[in-house]
Coordinates of C-alpha atoms and ligand atoms in Angstrom, one line a residue:
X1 CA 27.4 -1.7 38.8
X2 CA 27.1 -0.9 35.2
X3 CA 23.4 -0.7 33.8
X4 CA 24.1 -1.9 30.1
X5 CA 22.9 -5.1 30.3
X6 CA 19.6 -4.1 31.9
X7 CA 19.0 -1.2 29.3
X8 CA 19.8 -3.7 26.4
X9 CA 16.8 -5.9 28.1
X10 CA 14.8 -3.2 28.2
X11 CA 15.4 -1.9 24.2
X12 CA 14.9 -5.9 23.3
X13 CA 11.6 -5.5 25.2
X14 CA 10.7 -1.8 23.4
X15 CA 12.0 -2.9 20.0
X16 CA 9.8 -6.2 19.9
X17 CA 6.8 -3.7 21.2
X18 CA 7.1 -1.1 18.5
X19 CA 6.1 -3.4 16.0
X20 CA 2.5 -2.8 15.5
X21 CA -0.4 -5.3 15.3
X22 CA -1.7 -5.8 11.7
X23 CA -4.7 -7.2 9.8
X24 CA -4.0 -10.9 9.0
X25 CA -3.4 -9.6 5.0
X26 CA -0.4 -7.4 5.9
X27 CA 1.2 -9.1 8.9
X28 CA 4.1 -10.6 6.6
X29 CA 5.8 -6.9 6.6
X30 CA 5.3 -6.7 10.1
X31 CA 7.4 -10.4 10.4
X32 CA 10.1 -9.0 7.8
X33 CA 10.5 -6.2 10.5
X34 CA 10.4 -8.8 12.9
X35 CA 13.4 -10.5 10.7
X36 CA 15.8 -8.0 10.2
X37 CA 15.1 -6.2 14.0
X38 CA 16.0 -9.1 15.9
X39 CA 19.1 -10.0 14.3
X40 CA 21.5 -10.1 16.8
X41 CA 22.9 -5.9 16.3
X42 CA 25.0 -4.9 19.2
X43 CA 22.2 -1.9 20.2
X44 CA 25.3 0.3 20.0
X45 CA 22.9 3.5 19.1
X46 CA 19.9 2.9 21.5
X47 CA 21.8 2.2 24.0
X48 CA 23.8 5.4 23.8
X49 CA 20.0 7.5 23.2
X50 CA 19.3 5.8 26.8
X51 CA 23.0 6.5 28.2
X52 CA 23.1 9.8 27.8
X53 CA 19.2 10.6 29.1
X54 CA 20.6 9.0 32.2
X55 CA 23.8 11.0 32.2
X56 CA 21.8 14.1 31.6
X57 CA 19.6 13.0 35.1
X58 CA 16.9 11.7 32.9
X59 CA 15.0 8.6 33.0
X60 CA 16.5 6.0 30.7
X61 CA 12.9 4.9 30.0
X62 CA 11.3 7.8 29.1
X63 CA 14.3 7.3 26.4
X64 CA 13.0 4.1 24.8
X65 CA 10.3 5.3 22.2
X66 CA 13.3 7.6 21.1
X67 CA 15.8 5.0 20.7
X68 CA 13.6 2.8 19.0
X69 CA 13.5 5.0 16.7
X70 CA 17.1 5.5 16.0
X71 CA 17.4 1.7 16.0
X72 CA 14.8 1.2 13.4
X73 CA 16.4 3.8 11.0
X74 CA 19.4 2.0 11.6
X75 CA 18.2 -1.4 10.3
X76 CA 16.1 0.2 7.5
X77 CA 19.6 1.3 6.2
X78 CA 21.4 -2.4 6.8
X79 CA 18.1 -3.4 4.6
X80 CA 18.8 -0.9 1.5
X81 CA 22.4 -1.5 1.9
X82 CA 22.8 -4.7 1.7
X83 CA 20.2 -4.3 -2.4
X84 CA 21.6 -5.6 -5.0
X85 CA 21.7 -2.1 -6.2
X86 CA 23.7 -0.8 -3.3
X87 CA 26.3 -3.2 -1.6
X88 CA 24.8 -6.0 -2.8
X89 CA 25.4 -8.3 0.1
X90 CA 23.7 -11.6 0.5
X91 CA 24.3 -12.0 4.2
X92 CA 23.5 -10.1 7.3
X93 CA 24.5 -10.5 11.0
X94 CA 25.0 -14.4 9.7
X95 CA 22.2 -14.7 8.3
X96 CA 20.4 -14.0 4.8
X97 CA 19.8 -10.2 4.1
X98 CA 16.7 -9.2 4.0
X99 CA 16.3 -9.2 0.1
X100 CA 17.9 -12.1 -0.1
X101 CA 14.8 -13.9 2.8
X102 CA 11.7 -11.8 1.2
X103 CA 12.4 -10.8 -2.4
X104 CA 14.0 -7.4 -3.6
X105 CA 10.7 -5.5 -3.6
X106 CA 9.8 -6.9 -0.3
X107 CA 13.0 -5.8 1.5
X108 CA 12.5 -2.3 -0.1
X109 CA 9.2 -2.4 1.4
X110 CA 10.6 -3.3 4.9
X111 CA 13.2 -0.3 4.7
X112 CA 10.3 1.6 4.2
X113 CA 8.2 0.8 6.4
X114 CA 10.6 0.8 9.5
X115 CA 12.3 4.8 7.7
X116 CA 8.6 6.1 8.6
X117 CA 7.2 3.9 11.5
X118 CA 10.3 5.7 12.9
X119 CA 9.1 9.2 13.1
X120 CA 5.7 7.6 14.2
X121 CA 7.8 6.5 17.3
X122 CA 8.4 9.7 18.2
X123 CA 4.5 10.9 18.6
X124 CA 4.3 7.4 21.1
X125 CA 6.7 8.7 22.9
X126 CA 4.7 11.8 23.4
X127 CA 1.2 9.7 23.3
X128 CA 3.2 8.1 26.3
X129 CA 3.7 10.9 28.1
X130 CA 7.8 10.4 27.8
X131 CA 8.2 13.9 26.0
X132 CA 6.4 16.9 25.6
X133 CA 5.3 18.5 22.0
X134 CA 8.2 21.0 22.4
X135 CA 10.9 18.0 22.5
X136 CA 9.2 15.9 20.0
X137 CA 9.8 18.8 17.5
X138 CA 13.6 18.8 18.2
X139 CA 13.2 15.3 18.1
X140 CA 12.2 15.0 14.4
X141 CA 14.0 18.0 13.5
X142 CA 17.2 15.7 14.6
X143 CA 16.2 12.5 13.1
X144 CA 15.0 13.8 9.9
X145 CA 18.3 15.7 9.4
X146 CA 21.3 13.4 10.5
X147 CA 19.2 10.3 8.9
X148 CA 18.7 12.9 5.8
X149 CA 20.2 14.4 3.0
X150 CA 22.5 16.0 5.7
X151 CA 23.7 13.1 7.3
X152 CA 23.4 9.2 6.7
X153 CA 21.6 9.6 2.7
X154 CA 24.0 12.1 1.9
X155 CA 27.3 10.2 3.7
X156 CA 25.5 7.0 1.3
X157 CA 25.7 9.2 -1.4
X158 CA 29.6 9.6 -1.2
X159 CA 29.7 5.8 -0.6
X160 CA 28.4 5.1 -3.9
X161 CA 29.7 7.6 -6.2
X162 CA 33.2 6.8 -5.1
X163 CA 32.8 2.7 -5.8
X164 CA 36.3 2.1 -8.1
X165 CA 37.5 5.4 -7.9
X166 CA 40.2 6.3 -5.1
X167 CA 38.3 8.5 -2.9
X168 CA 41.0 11.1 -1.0
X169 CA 41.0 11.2 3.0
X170 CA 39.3 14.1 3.1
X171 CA 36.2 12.7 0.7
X172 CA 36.3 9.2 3.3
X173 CA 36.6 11.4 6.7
X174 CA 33.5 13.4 5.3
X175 CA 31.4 10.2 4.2
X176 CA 31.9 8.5 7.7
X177 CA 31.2 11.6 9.6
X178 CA 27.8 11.8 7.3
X179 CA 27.3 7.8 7.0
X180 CA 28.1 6.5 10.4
X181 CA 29.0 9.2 12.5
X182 CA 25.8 11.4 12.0
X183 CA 23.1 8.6 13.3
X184 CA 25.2 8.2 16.6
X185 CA 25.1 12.1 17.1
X186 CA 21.3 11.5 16.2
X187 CA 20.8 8.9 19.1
X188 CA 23.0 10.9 21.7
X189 CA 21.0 14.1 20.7
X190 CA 17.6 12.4 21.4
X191 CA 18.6 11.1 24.7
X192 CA 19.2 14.2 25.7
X193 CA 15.9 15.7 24.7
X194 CA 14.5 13.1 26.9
X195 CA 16.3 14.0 29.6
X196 CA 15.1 17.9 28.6
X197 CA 18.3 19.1 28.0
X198 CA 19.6 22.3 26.2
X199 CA 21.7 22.5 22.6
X200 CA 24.1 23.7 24.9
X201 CA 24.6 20.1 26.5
X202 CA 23.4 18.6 23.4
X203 CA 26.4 20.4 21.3
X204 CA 29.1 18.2 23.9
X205 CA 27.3 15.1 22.8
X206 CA 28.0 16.0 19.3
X207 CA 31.2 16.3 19.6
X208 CA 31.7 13.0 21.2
X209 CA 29.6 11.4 18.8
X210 CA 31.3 12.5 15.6
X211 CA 34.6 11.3 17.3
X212 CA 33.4 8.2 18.2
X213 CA 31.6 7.8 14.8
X214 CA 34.8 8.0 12.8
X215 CA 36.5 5.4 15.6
X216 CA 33.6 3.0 15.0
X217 CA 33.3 2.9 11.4
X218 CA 37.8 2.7 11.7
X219 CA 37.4 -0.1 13.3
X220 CA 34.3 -1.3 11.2
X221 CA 37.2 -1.0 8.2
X222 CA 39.9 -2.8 10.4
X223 CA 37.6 -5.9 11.8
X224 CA 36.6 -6.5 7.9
X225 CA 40.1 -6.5 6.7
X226 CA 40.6 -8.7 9.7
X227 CA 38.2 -11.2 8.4
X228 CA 40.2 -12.0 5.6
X229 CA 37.0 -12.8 3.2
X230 CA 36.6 -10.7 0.2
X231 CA 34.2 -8.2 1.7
X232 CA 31.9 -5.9 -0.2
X233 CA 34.6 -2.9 0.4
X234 CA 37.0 -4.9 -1.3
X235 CA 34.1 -6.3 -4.0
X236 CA 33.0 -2.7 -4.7
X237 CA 37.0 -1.3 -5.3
X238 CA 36.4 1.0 -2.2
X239 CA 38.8 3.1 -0.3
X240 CA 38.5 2.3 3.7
X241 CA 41.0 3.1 6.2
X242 CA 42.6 0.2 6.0
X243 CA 43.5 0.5 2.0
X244 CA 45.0 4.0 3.3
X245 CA 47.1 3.3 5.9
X246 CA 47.1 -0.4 6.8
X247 CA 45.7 -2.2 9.7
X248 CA 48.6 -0.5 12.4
X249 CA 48.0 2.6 11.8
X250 CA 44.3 2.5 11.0
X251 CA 44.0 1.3 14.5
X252 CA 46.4 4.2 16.4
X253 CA 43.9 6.2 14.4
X254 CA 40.7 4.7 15.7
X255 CA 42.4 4.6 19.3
X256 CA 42.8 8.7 18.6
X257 CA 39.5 8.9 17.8
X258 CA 38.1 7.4 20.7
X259 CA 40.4 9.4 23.3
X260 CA 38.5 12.6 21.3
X261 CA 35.9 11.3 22.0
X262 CA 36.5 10.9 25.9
X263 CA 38.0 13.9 26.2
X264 CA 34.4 15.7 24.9
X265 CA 32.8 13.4 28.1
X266 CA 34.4 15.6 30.2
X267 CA 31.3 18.5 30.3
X268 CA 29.7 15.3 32.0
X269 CA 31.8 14.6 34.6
X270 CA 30.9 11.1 36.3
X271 CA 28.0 10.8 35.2
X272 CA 29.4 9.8 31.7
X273 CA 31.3 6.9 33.3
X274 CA 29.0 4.0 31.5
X275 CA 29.2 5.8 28.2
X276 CA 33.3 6.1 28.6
X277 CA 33.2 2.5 29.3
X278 CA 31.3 1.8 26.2
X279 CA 33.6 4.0 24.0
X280 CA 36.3 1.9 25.2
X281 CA 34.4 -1.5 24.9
X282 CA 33.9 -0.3 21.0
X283 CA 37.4 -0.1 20.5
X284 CA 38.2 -3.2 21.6
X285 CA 35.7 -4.7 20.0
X286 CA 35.7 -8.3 18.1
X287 CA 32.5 -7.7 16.2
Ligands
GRG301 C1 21.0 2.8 2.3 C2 20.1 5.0 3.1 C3 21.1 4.0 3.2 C4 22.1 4.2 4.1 C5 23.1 3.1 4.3 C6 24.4 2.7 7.5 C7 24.6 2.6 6.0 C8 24.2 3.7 5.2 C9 25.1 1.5 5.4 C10 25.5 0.2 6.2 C11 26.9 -0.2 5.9 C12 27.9 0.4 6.8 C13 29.2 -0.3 7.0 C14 27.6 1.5 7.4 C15 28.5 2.2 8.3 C16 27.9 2.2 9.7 C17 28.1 0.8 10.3 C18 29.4 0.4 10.8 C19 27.0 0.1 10.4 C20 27.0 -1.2 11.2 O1 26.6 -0.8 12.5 P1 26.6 -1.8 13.7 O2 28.0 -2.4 13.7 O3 25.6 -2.9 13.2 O4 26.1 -1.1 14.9 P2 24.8 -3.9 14.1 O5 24.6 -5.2 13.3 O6 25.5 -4.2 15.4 O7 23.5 -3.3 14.4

């Protein structure tokens, strides 16, 4: 029986305890963390951090403080996405964004605050006795780069400086391996280090990750041309995927992707059955 549903309980559970306790003065920013944290994200990244501890012969809760961590960086960079100054998106997940709930400066302030209650997640999980100091090094040395200048900022960077001019397949292919890509290879990468694994194991995970990176954020492209709105893409004169090829062949490409990224499951043997399943669940995906 798969476990999905009762890690996804348990990250709920994490996610709603890493929010720390604060004076009456300051508990706003602890309820705009609150806001943009519990809205409805499919959990795609922590649950792949707990996944793969398990896969490795870890224990998935030893795993939590890590993927919490991944999951808040994730939404601090929804948060400064959706500014006015970047893609300037009024709605979130169906609801208001969170600049759009709490003011600009406020939502910059809630970006913020989850970017370095992050790395503070990663000294509970040593407080807690999940890791040693050894693994919490790795730890931040993967979060700060693949959430850095070397991953998601930089892969941001691209995004922007190629709004309404054509960017060539090779520019897109590196800005998704950087934007989207490089925080899944993150939460793979710490599940691992829960589970005490080598770089040798960890450099499989990569591999699947970066695959399954550029099949997500194909299918990301595909689902929004789908929609049939005028989405910010389309707004900010981007090149996706779609633009490139069209919807058929954007999605044989997404399919390739995610049959790379199977293929790089194989140093796992059975044990990577739930995270092969999830792959394939992302593919097919509605949302
Ligand atoms: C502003 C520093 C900074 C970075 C922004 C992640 C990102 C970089 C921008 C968000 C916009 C976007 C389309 C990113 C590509 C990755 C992606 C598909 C994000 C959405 O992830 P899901 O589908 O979101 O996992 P949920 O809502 O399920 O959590």
């Amino acid at each position: 029986m798969s476990n999905v549903s009762l890690y996804i309980e348990k990250i709920e559970k994490a996610l709603e305890n890493s929010i720390p306790a604060l004076s009456e003065e300051i508990s706003p920013v602890a309820e705009m963390l609150r806001y943009s944290l519990e809205g409805g994200g499919k959990r795609v990244r922590p649950l792949l951090c707990l996944e793969f501890c398990a896969a490795a012969g870890g224990d998935p809760d030893k795993a939590l403080n890590l993927a919490c961590a991944v999951e808040f960086i994730h939404t601090y960079s929804l948060i400064h996405d959706d500014l006015p100054c970047m893609d300037n998106d009024d709605y979130r997940r169906g609801k208001l964004s969170s600049h759009k709930k709490f003011g600009e400066a406020n939502a910059l302030l809630a970006g913020d605050a989850l970017l370095t209650h992050a790395f503070f997640l990663i000294t509970k999980a040593v407080a807690e006795n999940d890791i040693d100091a050894e693994n919490a090094v790795r730890a931040v040395k993967e979060l700060s780069t693949l959430s850095g200048m070397k991953g998601m900022i930089g892969g941001q960077y691209i995004d922007l400086k190629y709004e309404n001019t054509p960017a060539s397949l090779p520019v897109l292919v590196e800005m998704d391996t950087l934007k989207t890509a490089a925080l899944i290879e993150c939460s793979c990468a710490l599940g691992l280090i829960a589970a005490g694994a080598d770089d040798i194991e960890i450099s499989y995970a990569r591999d699947f990750a970066r695959e399954l990176g550029l099949a997500f954020q194909i299918k990301d492209d595909v689902l929004e041309a789908q929609d049939g709105t005028d989405t910010s893409d389309v707004k900010n004169g981007k090149v996706t995927y779609v633009s490139l090829f069209g919807i058929e062949k954007a999605k044989n490409l997404a399919a390739i992707h995610t049959k790379n990224a199977l293929e790089a499951l194989n140093h796992f043997g059975s044990a990577a059955d739930e995270i092969r399943m999830i792959a394939e669940n992302l593919l097919n995906r509605t949302n």
